Amino acid sequence: MKHRSFLLIALLVAVPLLGSCDVEKSDLNIRKISRSVAYSLPVFHLNQLPLDENISTNAFNLFIDSLDPSRSYYLQSDIDTFTEEAPMLAKRLHKGDISFATRAFDVLMERIENRIAFTEELLEKGFDTSADETFLWDRQETEWVETEAEWNELWRKRVKNEYIARLVSQQVYANEEEVETNTVDSAETIVTNIVADAEEEYDEEAEDANLSPEEFILERYKQFKLTMKTFDEEMLLQRYLTAFSHVYDPHSDYMSPSSVEDFDINMKLSLVGIGAMLRPDDGAARIVRVIPGGPADQDGRLKAGDKIIAVAQGDDEPVSILHWPLYKAVRLIRGEIDSTVVLTVIPASDRSGTRTKLIDLVRDEVKLEEQAAKGEVKEVDLGDGNTRRLGVITLPDFYADFSATSNNEKDARRASTDVRRLINELMLEGIEGLVLDLRNNGGGSLVESIDIAGLFISSGPIVQVKERRGVQVLPDADPEVNYDGPLIILVNRLSASASEILAAALQDYKRAIIVGDKQTHGKGTVQTLMPLGGERRGSLKLTTAGFYR
């Protein structure tokens, strides 16, 4: 895959950038980013479609659907007002004007406030659960509601459906708890000791089970409102520009600076931080899981369920992150290696939320090993008293540290390097066959797919790539074969892109038997990540080629 960088010249046109709204400002140059995207889409995308009124109208529809996919908040009158602007959005994008996005978002927030208040009224009145009614939960293809009466009826059925679902869920949870209680038996003392040692462990399901259906539903809607209120310019810009990109094809996106950072982390399987997975919760950043081997794990004080409410850099004053977009909180928690971050935390064990503690951690590199290739040996019983030793390599993604690879760094993290190492280790274990598990592998680096195919064949073409300039055959040029024994490749419907290239090539070379679902995902395009110039402008992930066997 060719990794190209584009520096785009911005035209200086004085236009309003954003309408007046409650969306938090960012440090992004919205005008330059928007105009760069408007220029790049028709020029560099494989289809080379003009950014015209047709694209504009389709982008409008995708954007509105992304804000209200269930068609439950906006009214038909809102859509009618918005539609008047739809054909002009592309022309405005060329000028760097995305003010429509903020106006549409402002209206959405008004509607959310209205519906949450109405939901409270419904929950106070209660529901007749004996009535025979139907609720259509998938409303993507339905019409927008026109009157307030239709709107209220839709929401009455929606909330009633959630109420009944909650009653059922509570009953199922209660039954599971009863089964677990009845099967404790003589192990009760051991279980008690385990619980005592983990008194600060957080059980979200158990906590939710204590809420009444009314409390549970209202809490979820209030949490949704808080999450939507954390939308800032960067998040809204990504949503809006991605709508335009998706008109060209569903695999093209605008990636904000924060999304590019996350993409790089996922591809190189490492980051510098504390080693914890977070999610928004009541305005705070809640710890979902502590990553094994990271600073937080080694320190031992930070627990799943703890809520981070403020962050300080070393001896600096703490900065409150309450009601921040999660990505901004994460950015504040990450930092330079060997630097100190001090977290103000509400412990998971404090249900009142009134007690806080300070946890200081030294940032370090965190390896995301759970997303890396893994190998193991399985003894397979043949049923006749004999067994076979099979090696199994599970590959979740075709990852690669692009920066380190392009700089020819010896220890650059690559999927092909890991798979080669695992093959050698398994062969030392005396395996008699190998299974390469590509199930749920959505793809990744095209180069890694080619290099991994080369581990099983001497040399030859792997895939054809058709760009605008013509067809290019991408081969494995390395004659070395790392494994020439029996090979099975496991796939399913979620095996896509680079997974399909690898499986198809090894099938065509008669090197592997493909086992799994009748068909794989069927993604046949190649994307190129194009920086938009400048540190805080993000990148366009554009489809620039199609691939063929």
Coordinates of C-alpha atoms in Angstrom, one line a residue:
M1 CA 0.0 0.0 0.0
K2 CA 1.3 3.5 -0.8
H3 CA 1.0 5.9 2.0
R4 CA 0.7 9.4 0.6
S5 CA 0.7 12.8 2.3
F6 CA -1.1 15.7 0.8
L7 CA -0.6 19.4 1.7
L8 CA -3.6 21.3 0.5
I9 CA -3.7 25.0 -0.2
A10 CA -6.5 26.7 1.6
L11 CA -8.5 29.5 -0.1
L12 CA -9.1 32.6 1.9
V13 CA -12.8 33.3 1.9
A14 CA -14.5 35.2 4.7
V15 CA -17.6 33.2 5.7
P16 CA -19.3 32.4 9.0
L17 CA -17.9 29.2 10.4
L18 CA -20.4 28.1 13.1
G19 CA -23.8 29.2 14.1
S20 CA -24.4 30.3 17.7
C21 CA -24.7 27.1 19.7
D22 CA -23.8 25.4 22.9
V23 CA -21.2 23.1 21.3
E24 CA -17.9 23.6 23.1
K25 CA -15.2 25.3 21.1
S26 CA -12.0 23.5 20.1
D27 CA -8.5 24.5 18.9
L28 CA -9.2 23.1 15.4
N29 CA -9.1 25.3 12.3
I30 CA -12.6 24.3 11.2
R31 CA -12.5 26.4 8.0
K32 CA -9.2 24.9 6.7
I33 CA -10.2 21.4 7.6
S34 CA -13.6 21.7 5.9
R35 CA -12.2 23.2 2.7
S36 CA -9.5 20.6 2.6
V37 CA -12.0 17.8 2.7
A38 CA -14.2 19.5 0.1
Y39 CA -11.2 19.7 -2.2
S40 CA -9.9 16.2 -1.5
L41 CA -13.0 14.1 -1.9
P42 CA -13.6 14.6 -5.6
V43 CA -9.9 14.7 -6.5
F44 CA -8.4 11.7 -4.6
H45 CA -11.3 9.3 -4.2
L46 CA -11.4 6.4 -6.5
N47 CA -14.8 7.4 -7.9
Q48 CA -13.8 11.0 -8.6
L49 CA -17.4 12.2 -8.2
P50 CA -18.0 16.0 -8.2
L51 CA -19.0 17.5 -4.9
D52 CA -22.3 18.7 -6.2
E53 CA -25.9 19.2 -5.1
N54 CA -26.6 15.4 -5.4
I55 CA -23.7 14.6 -3.0
S56 CA -24.8 17.5 -0.8
T57 CA -28.4 16.1 -0.4
N58 CA -27.1 12.6 0.2
A59 CA -24.7 13.9 2.8
F60 CA -27.5 15.8 4.5
N61 CA -29.6 12.6 4.8
L62 CA -26.7 10.7 6.2
F63 CA -25.9 13.4 8.7
I64 CA -29.4 13.7 10.0
D65 CA -29.7 9.9 10.3
S66 CA -26.5 9.8 12.3
L67 CA -27.9 12.3 14.8
D68 CA -31.4 10.6 15.1
P69 CA -31.1 7.1 13.7
S70 CA -34.4 6.0 15.4
R71 CA -36.3 9.0 13.9
S72 CA -37.7 9.6 17.4
Y73 CA -36.5 13.1 18.2
Y74 CA -36.8 15.3 15.2
L75 CA -40.2 16.2 13.9
Q76 CA -41.2 16.4 10.2
S77 CA -41.3 20.2 10.5
D78 CA -37.6 20.2 11.6
I79 CA -36.7 18.0 8.6
D80 CA -38.7 20.3 6.3
T81 CA -36.7 23.3 7.5
F82 CA -33.4 21.5 7.3
T83 CA -34.1 20.2 3.8
E84 CA -34.3 23.7 2.4
E85 CA -30.6 24.0 3.0
A86 CA -29.6 20.5 1.9
P87 CA -28.6 21.3 -1.8
M88 CA -26.3 24.2 -0.6
L89 CA -24.2 22.3 2.0
A90 CA -21.5 21.2 -0.4
K91 CA -21.0 24.7 -1.8
R92 CA -20.8 26.0 1.8
L93 CA -18.3 23.2 2.7
H94 CA -16.0 24.6 -0.1
K95 CA -16.1 27.9 1.9
G96 CA -15.4 26.2 5.2
D97 CA -18.9 26.8 6.5
I98 CA -20.4 24.0 8.6
S99 CA -22.9 26.2 10.5
F100 CA -25.8 23.9 9.4
A101 CA -24.3 21.1 11.5
T102 CA -24.5 23.2 14.7
R103 CA -28.0 24.4 14.0
A104 CA -29.2 20.8 13.4
F105 CA -27.5 19.8 16.6
D106 CA -29.0 22.6 18.6
V107 CA -32.5 21.5 17.5
L108 CA -31.7 17.9 18.5
M109 CA -30.7 19.0 22.0
E110 CA -33.9 20.9 22.4
R111 CA -35.9 17.8 21.3
I112 CA -33.9 15.6 23.7
E113 CA -34.7 17.9 26.6
N114 CA -38.4 17.8 25.7
R115 CA -38.5 14.0 25.4
I116 CA -36.8 13.4 28.7
A117 CA -39.3 15.6 30.4
F118 CA -42.1 13.7 28.7
T119 CA -40.5 10.4 29.7
E120 CA -40.6 11.5 33.3
E121 CA -44.3 12.2 33.0
L122 CA -44.9 8.8 31.5
L123 CA -43.0 7.0 34.2
E124 CA -44.9 8.8 36.9
K125 CA -48.3 7.8 35.4
G126 CA -47.3 4.1 34.9
F127 CA -48.3 1.7 32.1
D128 CA -51.0 -0.9 31.5
T129 CA -48.8 -3.9 30.7
S130 CA -51.9 -6.1 29.9
A131 CA -52.8 -4.1 26.7
D132 CA -52.0 -5.8 23.4
E133 CA -49.9 -3.3 21.5
T134 CA -47.1 -3.3 18.9
F135 CA -44.0 -1.1 18.9
L136 CA -41.8 -0.9 15.8
W137 CA -38.3 -0.4 17.3
D138 CA -36.4 -0.3 14.0
R139 CA -37.6 3.0 12.5
Q140 CA -34.8 3.8 10.1
E141 CA -37.1 3.4 7.1
T142 CA -40.2 5.0 8.6
E143 CA -41.5 8.6 8.1
W144 CA -40.8 11.3 10.6
V145 CA -43.7 12.1 12.9
E146 CA -45.7 15.2 12.0
T147 CA -47.8 16.1 15.0
E148 CA -47.1 16.4 18.7
A149 CA -49.9 13.8 19.3
E150 CA -48.1 11.3 17.0
W151 CA -44.8 12.1 18.7
N152 CA -46.2 11.5 22.2
E153 CA -47.8 8.3 21.1
L154 CA -44.5 7.0 19.6
W155 CA -42.8 7.8 22.9
R156 CA -45.5 6.3 25.0
K157 CA -45.0 3.0 23.2
R158 CA -41.2 3.3 23.2
V159 CA -40.9 3.9 26.9
K160 CA -43.5 1.3 27.7
N161 CA -41.5 -1.2 25.6
E162 CA -38.4 -0.3 27.6
Y163 CA -40.3 -0.6 30.9
I164 CA -41.5 -4.2 30.0
A165 CA -38.0 -5.1 28.8
R166 CA -36.6 -3.9 32.1
L167 CA -39.1 -6.0 34.1
V168 CA -38.2 -9.1 32.1
S169 CA -34.5 -8.4 32.6
Q170 CA -34.8 -8.0 36.3
Q171 CA -36.6 -11.3 36.6
V172 CA -33.9 -13.1 34.5
Y173 CA -31.2 -11.5 36.7
A174 CA -33.1 -12.6 39.9
N175 CA -33.4 -16.2 38.6
E176 CA -29.7 -16.3 37.8
E177 CA -28.8 -15.0 41.3
E178 CA -31.0 -17.7 42.8
V179 CA -29.3 -20.4 40.8
E180 CA -25.9 -19.1 41.9
T181 CA -27.0 -18.9 45.5
N182 CA -28.3 -22.5 45.5
T183 CA -25.0 -23.9 44.0
V184 CA -22.6 -22.3 46.4
D185 CA -22.7 -25.3 48.8
S186 CA -19.4 -26.2 50.4
A187 CA -17.5 -23.6 48.5
E188 CA -19.2 -20.8 50.4
T189 CA -16.2 -20.2 52.7
I190 CA -13.9 -19.8 49.7
V191 CA -16.3 -17.5 47.9
T192 CA -16.6 -15.3 51.0
N193 CA -12.8 -15.0 51.2
I194 CA -12.6 -14.0 47.5
V195 CA -15.3 -11.3 48.0
A196 CA -13.5 -10.0 51.0
D197 CA -10.3 -9.6 49.1
A198 CA -12.0 -7.8 46.3
E199 CA -14.4 -5.5 48.3
E200 CA -13.8 -2.6 45.9
E201 CA -14.6 -4.6 42.7
Y202 CA -17.4 -2.9 40.7
D203 CA -20.4 -4.8 39.5
E204 CA -22.4 -2.6 37.2
E205 CA -25.1 -5.2 36.5
A206 CA -25.6 -5.7 40.3
E207 CA -25.9 -2.0 40.9
D208 CA -28.4 -1.6 38.0
A209 CA -30.4 -4.5 39.4
N210 CA -31.2 -2.4 42.5
L211 CA -32.9 0.3 40.4
S212 CA -36.6 0.2 39.8
P213 CA -37.6 0.1 36.1
E214 CA -38.6 3.8 36.4
E215 CA -35.3 4.8 37.9
F216 CA -33.3 2.6 35.4
I217 CA -35.0 4.1 32.3
L218 CA -34.8 7.7 33.5
E219 CA -31.1 7.3 34.5
R220 CA -30.3 6.0 31.1
Y221 CA -32.0 8.9 29.3
K222 CA -30.3 11.4 31.6
Q223 CA -26.9 9.7 30.9
F224 CA -27.7 10.0 27.2
K225 CA -28.4 13.7 27.5
L226 CA -25.1 14.2 29.4
T227 CA -23.2 12.3 26.8
M228 CA -24.8 14.4 24.0
K229 CA -23.9 17.6 25.9
T230 CA -20.3 16.6 25.8
F231 CA -20.3 17.0 22.0
D232 CA -17.7 19.6 21.0
E233 CA -16.6 21.1 17.7
E234 CA -14.2 18.2 17.0
M235 CA -16.8 15.5 17.5
L236 CA -19.5 17.4 15.5
L237 CA -17.0 18.2 12.7
Q238 CA -16.1 14.5 12.4
R239 CA -19.7 13.5 12.3
Y240 CA -20.5 16.1 9.6
L241 CA -17.5 15.5 7.3
T242 CA -17.9 11.8 7.6
A243 CA -21.4 12.1 6.3
F244 CA -19.9 13.7 3.1
S245 CA -17.2 11.0 2.9
H246 CA -19.8 8.2 3.3
V247 CA -21.7 9.4 0.2
Y248 CA -18.6 8.4 -1.8
D249 CA -18.4 5.0 -0.1
P250 CA -19.0 3.6 3.5
H251 CA -15.4 3.0 4.2
S252 CA -14.2 6.6 3.7
D253 CA -14.1 8.8 6.7
Y254 CA -12.9 12.1 8.1
M255 CA -10.8 11.3 11.2
S256 CA -10.4 14.0 13.7
P257 CA -6.9 14.5 15.4
S258 CA -8.1 12.4 18.4
S259 CA -9.4 9.7 16.1
V260 CA -6.1 9.6 14.2
E261 CA -4.3 9.2 17.5
D262 CA -6.6 6.3 18.5
F263 CA -6.1 4.7 15.0
D264 CA -2.3 4.9 15.4
I265 CA -2.6 3.3 18.9
N266 CA -4.7 0.4 17.6
M267 CA -2.3 -0.2 14.7
K268 CA 0.9 -0.2 16.7
L269 CA -0.7 -1.9 19.8
S270 CA 0.8 0.5 22.3
L271 CA 0.3 3.9 24.0
V272 CA 1.8 6.0 26.7
G273 CA -0.6 6.4 29.6
I274 CA -1.8 4.7 32.7
G275 CA -3.3 1.6 31.2
A276 CA -7.1 1.8 31.8
M277 CA -10.2 1.6 29.6
L278 CA -12.7 4.4 30.3
R279 CA -16.3 5.2 29.5
P280 CA -18.5 8.3 30.4
D281 CA -20.6 7.9 33.4
D282 CA -22.7 10.7 35.0
G283 CA -20.3 13.3 33.8
A284 CA -17.2 11.5 35.0
A285 CA -14.8 9.0 33.4
R286 CA -15.4 5.6 34.8
I287 CA -12.8 2.8 34.8
V288 CA -14.2 -0.1 32.8
R289 CA -11.1 -2.2 33.0
V290 CA -7.5 -2.0 34.1
I291 CA -5.1 -3.2 31.3
P292 CA -2.8 -6.0 32.5
G293 CA 0.8 -4.9 32.9
G294 CA 0.2 -1.1 32.7
P295 CA 1.1 1.4 35.3
A296 CA -2.4 1.3 36.9
D297 CA -2.3 -2.5 37.1
Q298 CA 1.2 -2.5 38.7
D299 CA 0.2 0.2 41.1
G300 CA -2.9 -1.6 42.2
R301 CA -4.9 1.3 43.7
L302 CA -7.1 2.1 40.6
K303 CA -10.1 -0.3 40.3
A304 CA -12.8 -1.0 37.8
G305 CA -15.8 1.1 38.6
D306 CA -13.7 4.0 40.0
K307 CA -14.7 7.4 38.6
I308 CA -12.1 10.0 37.6
I309 CA -13.4 13.5 38.1
A310 CA -10.1 15.6 37.9
V311 CA -6.6 15.3 36.5
A312 CA -3.4 17.0 37.4
Q313 CA 0.0 17.0 35.7
G314 CA 2.6 16.4 38.4
D315 CA 2.4 19.2 41.0
D316 CA 0.1 21.3 39.0
E317 CA -3.5 22.2 40.1
P318 CA -6.1 19.5 39.2
V319 CA -8.3 20.2 36.3
S320 CA -11.9 19.1 36.6
I321 CA -13.0 16.8 33.7
L322 CA -16.7 16.6 34.8
H323 CA -18.9 16.6 31.7
W324 CA -15.9 16.7 29.3
P325 CA -16.0 14.7 26.1
L326 CA -14.3 11.4 26.9
Y327 CA -11.6 11.8 24.3
K328 CA -10.5 15.1 25.9
A329 CA -10.3 13.5 29.3
V330 CA -8.3 10.6 27.8
R331 CA -5.9 13.1 26.1
L332 CA -5.3 14.8 29.5
I333 CA -4.6 11.5 31.2
R334 CA -2.2 10.4 28.5
G335 CA 1.2 12.1 28.3
E336 CA 4.9 11.8 28.0
I337 CA 6.6 8.6 29.2
D338 CA 7.9 8.8 32.8
S339 CA 5.8 11.9 33.6
T340 CA 3.4 11.9 36.6
V341 CA -0.4 12.2 36.4
V342 CA -2.5 12.7 39.6
L343 CA -6.1 11.5 39.4
T344 CA -8.9 12.6 41.7
V345 CA -11.0 9.5 42.0
I346 CA -14.4 8.5 43.5
P347 CA -13.9 4.9 44.5
A348 CA -16.3 2.3 43.2
S349 CA -17.0 1.2 46.7
D350 CA -18.4 4.6 47.7
R351 CA -22.0 4.5 46.4
S352 CA -22.7 7.9 47.8
G353 CA -20.1 9.5 45.6
T354 CA -19.0 11.9 48.4
R355 CA -15.5 10.4 49.1
T356 CA -12.5 11.1 46.9
K357 CA -8.9 10.0 46.9
L358 CA -5.8 11.0 45.0
I359 CA -3.9 8.4 42.9
D360 CA -0.6 9.4 41.4
L361 CA 0.8 7.3 38.6
V362 CA 3.9 7.5 36.4
R363 CA 3.0 7.1 32.8
D364 CA 4.6 4.4 30.8
E365 CA 4.2 2.5 27.6
V366 CA 1.2 0.2 27.7
K367 CA 1.3 -2.8 25.4
L368 CA -2.1 -3.8 24.1
E369 CA -1.2 -7.5 24.0
E370 CA -4.8 -8.7 24.1
Q371 CA -5.2 -7.3 20.5
A372 CA -2.0 -9.0 19.3
A373 CA -1.6 -12.4 17.5
K374 CA -1.6 -15.4 19.9
G375 CA -0.5 -19.0 19.6
E376 CA -1.3 -22.2 21.4
V377 CA -1.0 -26.0 20.9
K378 CA -4.2 -28.1 21.0
E379 CA -4.3 -31.9 21.4
V380 CA -7.0 -33.2 19.0
D381 CA -8.5 -36.6 19.7
L382 CA -9.0 -38.5 16.5
G383 CA -11.4 -40.9 18.1
D384 CA -9.3 -44.0 17.4
G385 CA -7.1 -43.6 20.4
N386 CA -4.7 -41.4 18.6
T387 CA -4.2 -37.6 18.9
R388 CA -2.7 -34.9 16.8
R389 CA -0.9 -31.7 18.0
L390 CA -2.3 -28.7 16.2
G391 CA -0.9 -25.2 16.4
V392 CA -3.5 -22.4 16.5
I393 CA -2.7 -18.8 15.8
T394 CA -5.4 -16.3 16.4
L395 CA -5.0 -13.0 14.5
P396 CA -7.5 -10.2 15.5
D397 CA -6.1 -7.6 13.1
F398 CA -3.4 -6.9 10.6
Y399 CA -1.7 -4.3 12.8
A400 CA 1.5 -2.4 12.0
D401 CA 3.4 0.6 13.5
F402 CA 3.5 2.6 10.2
S403 CA 5.8 5.2 11.5
A404 CA 8.4 2.8 12.9
T405 CA 8.1 0.6 9.8
S406 CA 8.7 3.4 7.4
N407 CA 11.8 4.4 9.4
N408 CA 13.0 0.8 9.1
E409 CA 13.2 0.4 12.9
K410 CA 14.3 -3.1 13.8
D411 CA 11.7 -3.6 16.6
A412 CA 8.7 -2.1 14.7
R413 CA 5.5 -3.9 15.8
R414 CA 4.0 -5.8 12.9
A415 CA 1.4 -8.6 12.6
S416 CA 3.7 -10.5 10.2
T417 CA 6.6 -10.4 12.6
D418 CA 4.4 -11.8 15.4
V419 CA 2.9 -14.5 13.2
R420 CA 6.4 -15.6 12.0
R421 CA 7.6 -15.8 15.6
L422 CA 4.6 -17.8 16.7
I423 CA 5.0 -20.2 13.8
N424 CA 8.6 -20.9 14.9
E425 CA 7.6 -21.4 18.5
L426 CA 4.8 -23.8 17.6
M427 CA 7.0 -25.8 15.3
L428 CA 9.4 -26.3 18.2
E429 CA 6.4 -27.7 20.1
G430 CA 6.2 -30.4 17.4
I431 CA 2.9 -29.4 15.8
E432 CA 1.5 -31.6 13.0
G433 CA -0.7 -29.0 11.5
L434 CA -1.6 -25.3 11.8
V435 CA -4.8 -23.3 12.1
L436 CA -4.8 -19.6 11.3
D437 CA -7.9 -18.1 12.9
L438 CA -9.1 -15.0 11.0
R439 CA -12.6 -15.0 12.4
N440 CA -13.8 -11.5 13.3
N441 CA -10.7 -10.0 11.7
G442 CA -11.9 -6.9 10.0
G443 CA -8.6 -6.2 8.2
G444 CA -5.9 -3.6 8.6
S445 CA -2.6 -3.2 6.8
L446 CA -2.5 -4.5 3.2
V447 CA 1.3 -4.9 3.4
E448 CA 0.9 -7.1 6.4
S449 CA -1.6 -9.3 4.6
I450 CA 0.8 -9.8 1.8
D451 CA 3.8 -10.5 4.1
I452 CA 1.8 -13.1 6.1
A453 CA 0.8 -14.9 2.9
G454 CA 4.5 -15.0 2.1
L455 CA 5.2 -17.0 5.2
F456 CA 3.4 -20.0 3.6
I457 CA 4.5 -19.8 -0.1
S458 CA 7.8 -19.3 -1.8
S459 CA 6.9 -16.3 -3.9
G460 CA 4.3 -15.0 -6.4
P461 CA 1.4 -12.6 -6.8
I462 CA -0.9 -12.1 -3.8
V463 CA -3.4 -9.5 -4.9
Q464 CA -4.2 -7.1 -7.8
V465 CA -4.9 -3.5 -6.9
K466 CA -6.8 -1.3 -9.4
E467 CA -6.3 2.4 -8.9
R468 CA -7.3 5.2 -11.3
R469 CA -3.9 5.0 -12.9
G470 CA -4.2 1.3 -13.7
V471 CA -3.8 -2.2 -12.3
Q472 CA -0.9 -3.1 -10.0
V473 CA 0.0 -6.7 -9.0
L474 CA 1.4 -6.9 -5.4
P475 CA 3.6 -9.9 -4.9
D476 CA 5.4 -11.7 -2.2
A477 CA 9.0 -11.4 -3.4
D478 CA 10.6 -13.3 -0.5
P479 CA 11.4 -16.9 -1.5
E480 CA 11.7 -18.1 2.1
V481 CA 8.8 -20.4 3.4
N482 CA 8.4 -20.4 7.2
Y483 CA 5.8 -23.1 7.3
D484 CA 5.0 -25.7 4.6
G485 CA 2.8 -28.1 6.6
P486 CA -1.0 -28.7 6.6
L487 CA -2.8 -25.4 7.0
I488 CA -6.4 -24.4 7.8
I489 CA -7.7 -20.9 7.7
L490 CA -10.8 -20.1 9.8
V491 CA -13.1 -17.4 8.6
N492 CA -16.6 -16.1 9.3
R493 CA -18.9 -13.3 8.0
L494 CA -16.9 -10.7 9.9
S495 CA -13.6 -11.7 8.2
A496 CA -13.0 -8.7 5.9
S497 CA -10.6 -6.9 3.6
A498 CA -7.0 -8.0 4.4
S499 CA -8.4 -11.3 5.9
E500 CA -10.1 -12.0 2.6
I501 CA -7.0 -11.2 0.6
L502 CA -4.9 -13.6 2.7
A503 CA -7.5 -16.4 2.7
A504 CA -8.1 -16.1 -1.1
A505 CA -4.4 -16.1 -2.0
L506 CA -3.6 -19.2 0.1
Q507 CA -6.6 -20.9 -1.3
D508 CA -5.6 -20.1 -4.9
Y509 CA -2.0 -21.4 -4.2
K510 CA -3.7 -24.6 -2.8
R511 CA -1.8 -23.9 0.4
A512 CA -4.8 -23.8 2.8
I513 CA -8.2 -25.2 3.3
I514 CA -10.7 -22.5 4.1
V515 CA -13.2 -23.4 6.9
G516 CA -16.1 -21.4 8.3
D517 CA -19.1 -19.5 7.1
K518 CA -20.3 -19.8 3.5
Q519 CA -19.1 -16.2 2.8
T520 CA -16.9 -13.6 4.3
H521 CA -17.7 -9.9 4.7
G522 CA -17.0 -8.9 1.1
K523 CA -15.0 -5.7 1.4
G524 CA -13.0 -5.2 -1.8
T525 CA -11.5 -1.8 -1.4
V526 CA -8.3 -0.2 -0.2
Q527 CA -8.1 2.9 1.9
T528 CA -5.3 5.4 2.2
L529 CA -4.8 7.7 5.2
M530 CA -4.2 11.2 3.9
P531 CA -3.1 13.8 6.5
L532 CA -4.8 17.2 5.8
G533 CA -1.7 19.2 6.7
G534 CA -1.0 20.7 10.2
E535 CA -0.8 18.9 13.5
R536 CA -4.5 19.5 14.5
R537 CA -6.3 18.9 11.2
G538 CA -6.8 15.2 11.2
S539 CA -6.8 12.9 8.2
L540 CA -9.1 11.6 5.4
K541 CA -9.3 7.9 5.2
L542 CA -10.2 7.6 1.5
T543 CA -10.9 4.7 -0.8
T544 CA -8.3 4.9 -3.5
A545 CA -8.3 1.4 -5.0
G546 CA -10.2 -1.8 -5.4
F547 CA -8.5 -5.2 -4.9
Y548 CA -9.0 -8.4 -6.9
R549 CA -7.8 -12.0 -6.9

